């Protein structure tokens, strides 16, 4: 049984475990670091859990994606996607695509949103292929945007424009 939904806030420990696994195993895929997120409080994890769409396989948490809407006056037509991750044992089975489609569907229901933006390390080939097949295009490349273990990484900026 596959479910895509918001995880109940009281399952925040599972959300924390999956997120820390993501940051440990794929450090170059995310702007956040394990050191920063290991320090977050229970209240902060509960808040995050409420905002993350997850994929469940027979009740087990296997993937996650988060989207947010800008609340600033001049950018409230923009939505952002981040924190996209599927555990290695569950990749290549469509969980990622289902999560991304669900996020885009929810975003599309907010009629003020005109574009969706995200950043991706050019080395995350699976993620980039998936974003492109969902209608995202590369609009720019930020040079030396992240420094991880002494190595610099660029970040692609990708956008999808919604028809309104
Ligand atoms: C990106 C990620 C979430 C995709 O999850 P997934 O469940 O494996 O994705 P799916 O099984 O739904 O695959 C969907 C599409 O992704 C692409 N894809 C998946 N694995 C791929 C691979 N190894 N190489 C190239 N493309 C791949 C394909 O376009 C695939 O479509 P297809 O099945 O029609 O060929 C997962 O690979 C992941 O967690 N990667 C590490 C973290 C990361 O890069 N996050 C994104 C940060 S921007």
CSV table of C-alpha atoms and ligand atoms in Angstrom, one decimal:
chain,number,residue,atom,x,y,z
A,1,UNK,CA,0.0,0.0,0.0
A,2,UNK,CA,1.4,3.4,-1.1
A,3,UNK,CA,0.1,6.6,0.5
A,4,UNK,CA,1.2,10.2,-0.2
A,5,UNK,CA,0.0,12.5,2.6
A,6,UNK,CA,0.9,14.9,5.4
A,7,UNK,CA,2.4,12.9,8.3
A,8,UNK,CA,0.5,13.4,11.6
A,9,UNK,CA,2.6,15.7,13.8
A,10,UNK,CA,2.9,13.0,16.5
A,11,UNK,CA,5.1,11.0,14.1
A,12,UNK,CA,7.7,13.7,14.1
A,13,UNK,CA,10.4,11.3,15.3
A,14,UNK,CA,10.2,9.2,12.1
A,15,UNK,CA,10.3,12.4,10.0
A,16,UNK,CA,13.4,13.5,11.9
A,17,UNK,CA,15.1,10.1,11.4
A,18,UNK,CA,14.4,10.2,7.6
A,19,UNK,CA,15.6,13.8,7.3
A,20,UNK,CA,18.8,13.2,9.2
A,21,UNK,CA,19.4,10.0,7.1
A,22,UNK,CA,19.0,12.2,4.0
A,23,UNK,CA,21.4,14.8,5.2
A,24,UNK,CA,24.0,12.2,6.2
A,25,UNK,CA,23.8,10.0,3.1
A,26,UNK,CA,23.4,12.8,0.5
A,27,UNK,CA,25.1,15.9,1.9
A,28,UNK,CA,25.6,17.5,-1.5
A,29,UNK,CA,21.9,17.3,-2.3
A,30,UNK,CA,20.8,19.7,0.4
A,31,UNK,CA,21.6,23.1,1.6
A,32,UNK,CA,21.1,22.2,5.3
A,33,UNK,CA,23.7,20.2,7.3
A,34,UNK,CA,23.3,17.4,9.8
A,35,UNK,CA,25.1,19.6,12.5
A,36,UNK,CA,22.4,22.3,12.1
A,37,UNK,CA,19.4,20.0,12.1
A,38,UNK,CA,20.5,17.7,14.9
A,39,UNK,CA,20.1,20.7,17.1
A,40,UNK,CA,16.5,21.4,16.3
A,41,UNK,CA,14.0,21.0,19.1
A,42,UNK,CA,10.9,18.8,19.3
A,43,UNK,CA,8.7,21.8,18.7
A,44,UNK,CA,10.7,22.6,15.5
A,45,UNK,CA,10.4,19.1,14.3
A,46,UNK,CA,6.7,19.0,15.0
A,47,UNK,CA,6.3,22.2,12.9
A,48,UNK,CA,8.3,20.7,10.1
A,49,UNK,CA,6.4,17.5,10.2
A,50,UNK,CA,3.2,19.3,9.6
A,51,UNK,CA,4.6,20.9,6.5
A,52,UNK,CA,6.1,17.9,4.8
A,53,UNK,CA,4.4,15.6,2.4
A,54,UNK,CA,5.5,12.0,2.8
A,55,UNK,CA,5.4,8.7,1.0
A,56,UNK,CA,4.4,5.7,3.1
A,57,UNK,CA,4.9,2.1,2.0
A,58,UNK,CA,2.7,-0.2,4.1
A,59,UNK,CA,2.8,2.5,6.8
A,60,UNK,CA,6.5,2.9,6.7
A,61,UNK,CA,8.0,6.4,6.0
A,62,UNK,CA,10.1,6.1,2.9
A,63,UNK,CA,10.2,9.5,1.3
A,64,UNK,CA,9.4,13.2,1.7
A,65,UNK,CA,9.1,16.5,0.0
A,66,UNK,CA,8.3,20.0,1.3
A,67,UNK,CA,6.8,23.0,-0.5
A,68,UNK,CA,6.3,26.5,0.8
A,69,UNK,CA,4.6,29.6,-0.4
A,70,UNK,CA,6.2,33.0,-0.2
A,71,UNK,CA,4.2,35.3,2.0
A,72,UNK,CA,6.0,38.5,0.9
A,73,UNK,CA,4.0,41.0,-1.0
A,74,UNK,CA,6.1,41.0,-4.1
A,75,UNK,CA,6.8,37.3,-4.3
A,76,UNK,CA,3.6,35.7,-3.1
A,77,UNK,CA,3.1,34.2,-6.6
A,78,UNK,CA,6.1,32.0,-6.1
A,79,UNK,CA,6.2,28.5,-4.5
A,80,UNK,CA,9.4,26.7,-3.5
A,81,UNK,CA,10.2,23.0,-3.3
A,82,UNK,CA,12.9,21.5,-1.1
A,83,UNK,CA,13.8,18.6,1.1
A,84,UNK,CA,13.0,16.0,-1.6
A,85,UNK,CA,14.3,12.6,-0.6
A,86,UNK,CA,13.5,8.9,-1.1
A,87,UNK,CA,15.4,6.2,0.9
A,88,UNK,CA,17.9,4.3,-1.2
A,89,UNK,CA,16.0,0.9,-0.8
A,90,UNK,CA,12.9,2.5,-2.2
A,91,UNK,CA,14.2,4.4,-5.2
A,92,UNK,CA,13.3,3.7,-8.8
A,93,UNK,CA,9.8,2.5,-7.8
A,94,UNK,CA,7.9,5.7,-8.5
A,95,UNK,CA,7.7,7.1,-5.0
A,96,UNK,CA,9.7,10.2,-6.0
A,97,UNK,CA,7.4,11.0,-9.0
A,98,UNK,CA,4.3,10.5,-6.8
A,99,UNK,CA,5.6,12.9,-4.2
A,100,UNK,CA,6.6,15.5,-6.7
A,101,UNK,CA,3.2,15.2,-8.5
A,102,UNK,CA,1.3,15.5,-5.2
A,103,UNK,CA,3.3,18.6,-4.2
A,104,UNK,CA,2.7,20.2,-7.7
A,105,UNK,CA,-1.0,19.4,-7.4
A,106,UNK,CA,-1.3,21.1,-4.0
A,107,UNK,CA,0.7,24.0,-5.2
A,108,UNK,CA,-1.5,24.4,-8.3
A,109,UNK,CA,-4.6,24.6,-6.1
A,110,UNK,CA,-3.3,27.9,-4.7
A,111,UNK,CA,-4.5,30.1,-7.6
A,112,UNK,CA,-2.1,32.9,-6.9
A,113,UNK,CA,0.9,30.8,-7.7
A,114,UNK,CA,2.5,31.4,-11.1
A,115,UNK,CA,5.8,29.6,-10.7
A,116,UNK,CA,7.6,26.9,-8.7
A,117,UNK,CA,11.3,27.3,-8.0
A,118,UNK,CA,13.9,24.9,-6.6
A,119,UNK,CA,17.6,24.4,-6.5
A,120,UNK,CA,19.4,21.2,-7.3
A,121,UNK,CA,23.1,20.1,-7.4
A,122,UNK,CA,23.9,19.2,-11.0
A,123,UNK,CA,25.3,15.9,-9.7
A,124,UNK,CA,21.9,14.8,-8.5
A,125,UNK,CA,21.1,13.3,-12.0
A,126,UNK,CA,18.0,11.4,-10.9
A,127,UNK,CA,16.4,14.4,-9.3
A,128,UNK,CA,17.2,16.6,-12.3
A,129,UNK,CA,15.7,14.1,-14.8
A,130,UNK,CA,12.6,13.9,-12.7
A,131,UNK,CA,12.2,17.6,-12.3
A,132,UNK,CA,12.6,18.1,-16.1
A,133,UNK,CA,10.0,15.4,-16.8
A,134,UNK,CA,7.6,17.2,-14.5
A,135,UNK,CA,8.1,20.4,-16.5
A,136,UNK,CA,10.9,22.2,-14.7
A,137,UNK,CA,13.7,23.9,-16.7
A,138,UNK,CA,17.1,25.1,-15.7
A,139,UNK,CA,17.1,28.9,-15.5
A,140,UNK,CA,20.6,29.5,-14.1
A,141,UNK,CA,23.6,28.1,-12.2
A,142,UNK,CA,24.9,29.4,-8.9
A,143,UNK,CA,28.6,28.9,-8.8
A,144,UNK,CA,30.3,27.7,-5.6
A,145,UNK,CA,27.0,27.9,-3.8
A,146,UNK,CA,27.8,25.2,-1.2
A,147,UNK,CA,31.1,24.2,0.5
A,148,UNK,CA,31.1,20.7,1.8
A,149,UNK,CA,34.2,19.1,3.3
A,150,UNK,CA,36.4,21.6,1.6
A,151,UNK,CA,34.8,21.1,-1.8
A,152,UNK,CA,32.7,23.7,-3.6
A,153,UNK,CA,29.4,22.7,-5.4
A,154,UNK,CA,27.3,24.6,-7.9
A,155,UNK,CA,23.6,24.7,-7.7
A,156,UNK,CA,21.1,24.8,-10.6
A,157,UNK,CA,18.1,27.0,-10.2
A,158,UNK,CA,15.1,25.3,-11.8
A,159,UNK,CA,11.6,26.7,-12.4
A,160,UNK,CA,8.3,25.5,-13.6
A,161,UNK,CA,5.7,28.0,-14.8
A,162,UNK,CA,2.1,27.3,-14.2
A,163,UNK,CA,-0.5,28.2,-16.8
A,164,UNK,CA,-2.9,30.7,-15.4
B,1,LIG,C1,15.5,12.3,-6.5
B,1,LIG,C2,14.8,11.1,-5.8
B,1,LIG,C3,13.9,11.7,-4.7
B,1,LIG,C4,13.9,10.3,-6.8
B,1,LIG,O1,13.1,9.4,-6.1
B,1,LIG,P1,12.7,8.0,-6.8
B,1,LIG,O2,11.6,7.4,-5.9
B,1,LIG,O3,13.9,7.1,-7.0
B,1,LIG,O4,12.1,8.5,-8.1
B,1,LIG,P2,11.1,7.6,-9.1
B,1,LIG,O5,11.3,6.2,-8.9
B,1,LIG,O6,9.8,8.2,-9.0
B,1,LIG,O7,11.8,8.0,-10.5
B,1,LIG,C5,11.2,9.0,-11.3
B,1,LIG,C6,12.2,9.5,-12.4
B,1,LIG,O8,13.4,9.9,-11.8
B,1,LIG,C7,14.4,9.7,-12.8
B,1,LIG,N1,15.4,8.8,-12.2
B,1,LIG,C8,15.2,7.9,-11.2
B,1,LIG,N2,16.4,7.3,-10.9
B,1,LIG,C9,17.3,7.7,-11.8
B,1,LIG,C10,18.6,7.4,-12.0
B,1,LIG,N3,19.3,6.6,-11.2
B,1,LIG,N4,19.3,8.1,-13.0
B,1,LIG,C11,18.6,9.0,-13.8
B,1,LIG,N5,17.3,9.3,-13.6
B,1,LIG,C12,16.6,8.7,-12.6
B,1,LIG,C13,13.8,9.1,-14.0
B,1,LIG,O9,13.4,10.2,-14.8
B,1,LIG,C14,12.6,8.5,-13.4
B,1,LIG,O10,11.5,8.4,-14.4
B,1,LIG,P3,11.2,7.0,-15.1
B,1,LIG,O11,10.9,6.0,-14.0
B,1,LIG,O12,10.0,7.4,-15.9
B,1,LIG,O13,12.5,6.7,-15.9
B,1,LIG,C15,15.8,10.1,-5.2
B,1,LIG,O14,16.6,9.7,-6.2
B,1,LIG,C16,16.7,10.7,-4.1
B,1,LIG,O15,16.2,10.8,-2.9
B,1,LIG,N6,17.9,11.1,-4.4
B,1,LIG,C17,18.8,11.7,-3.5
B,1,LIG,C18,18.4,13.0,-2.9
B,1,LIG,C19,18.2,14.1,-4.0
B,1,LIG,O16,18.9,14.1,-5.0
B,1,LIG,N7,17.2,14.9,-3.7
B,1,LIG,C20,16.8,16.0,-4.6
B,1,LIG,C21,17.5,17.2,-4.1
B,1,LIG,S1,17.3,18.6,-5.2
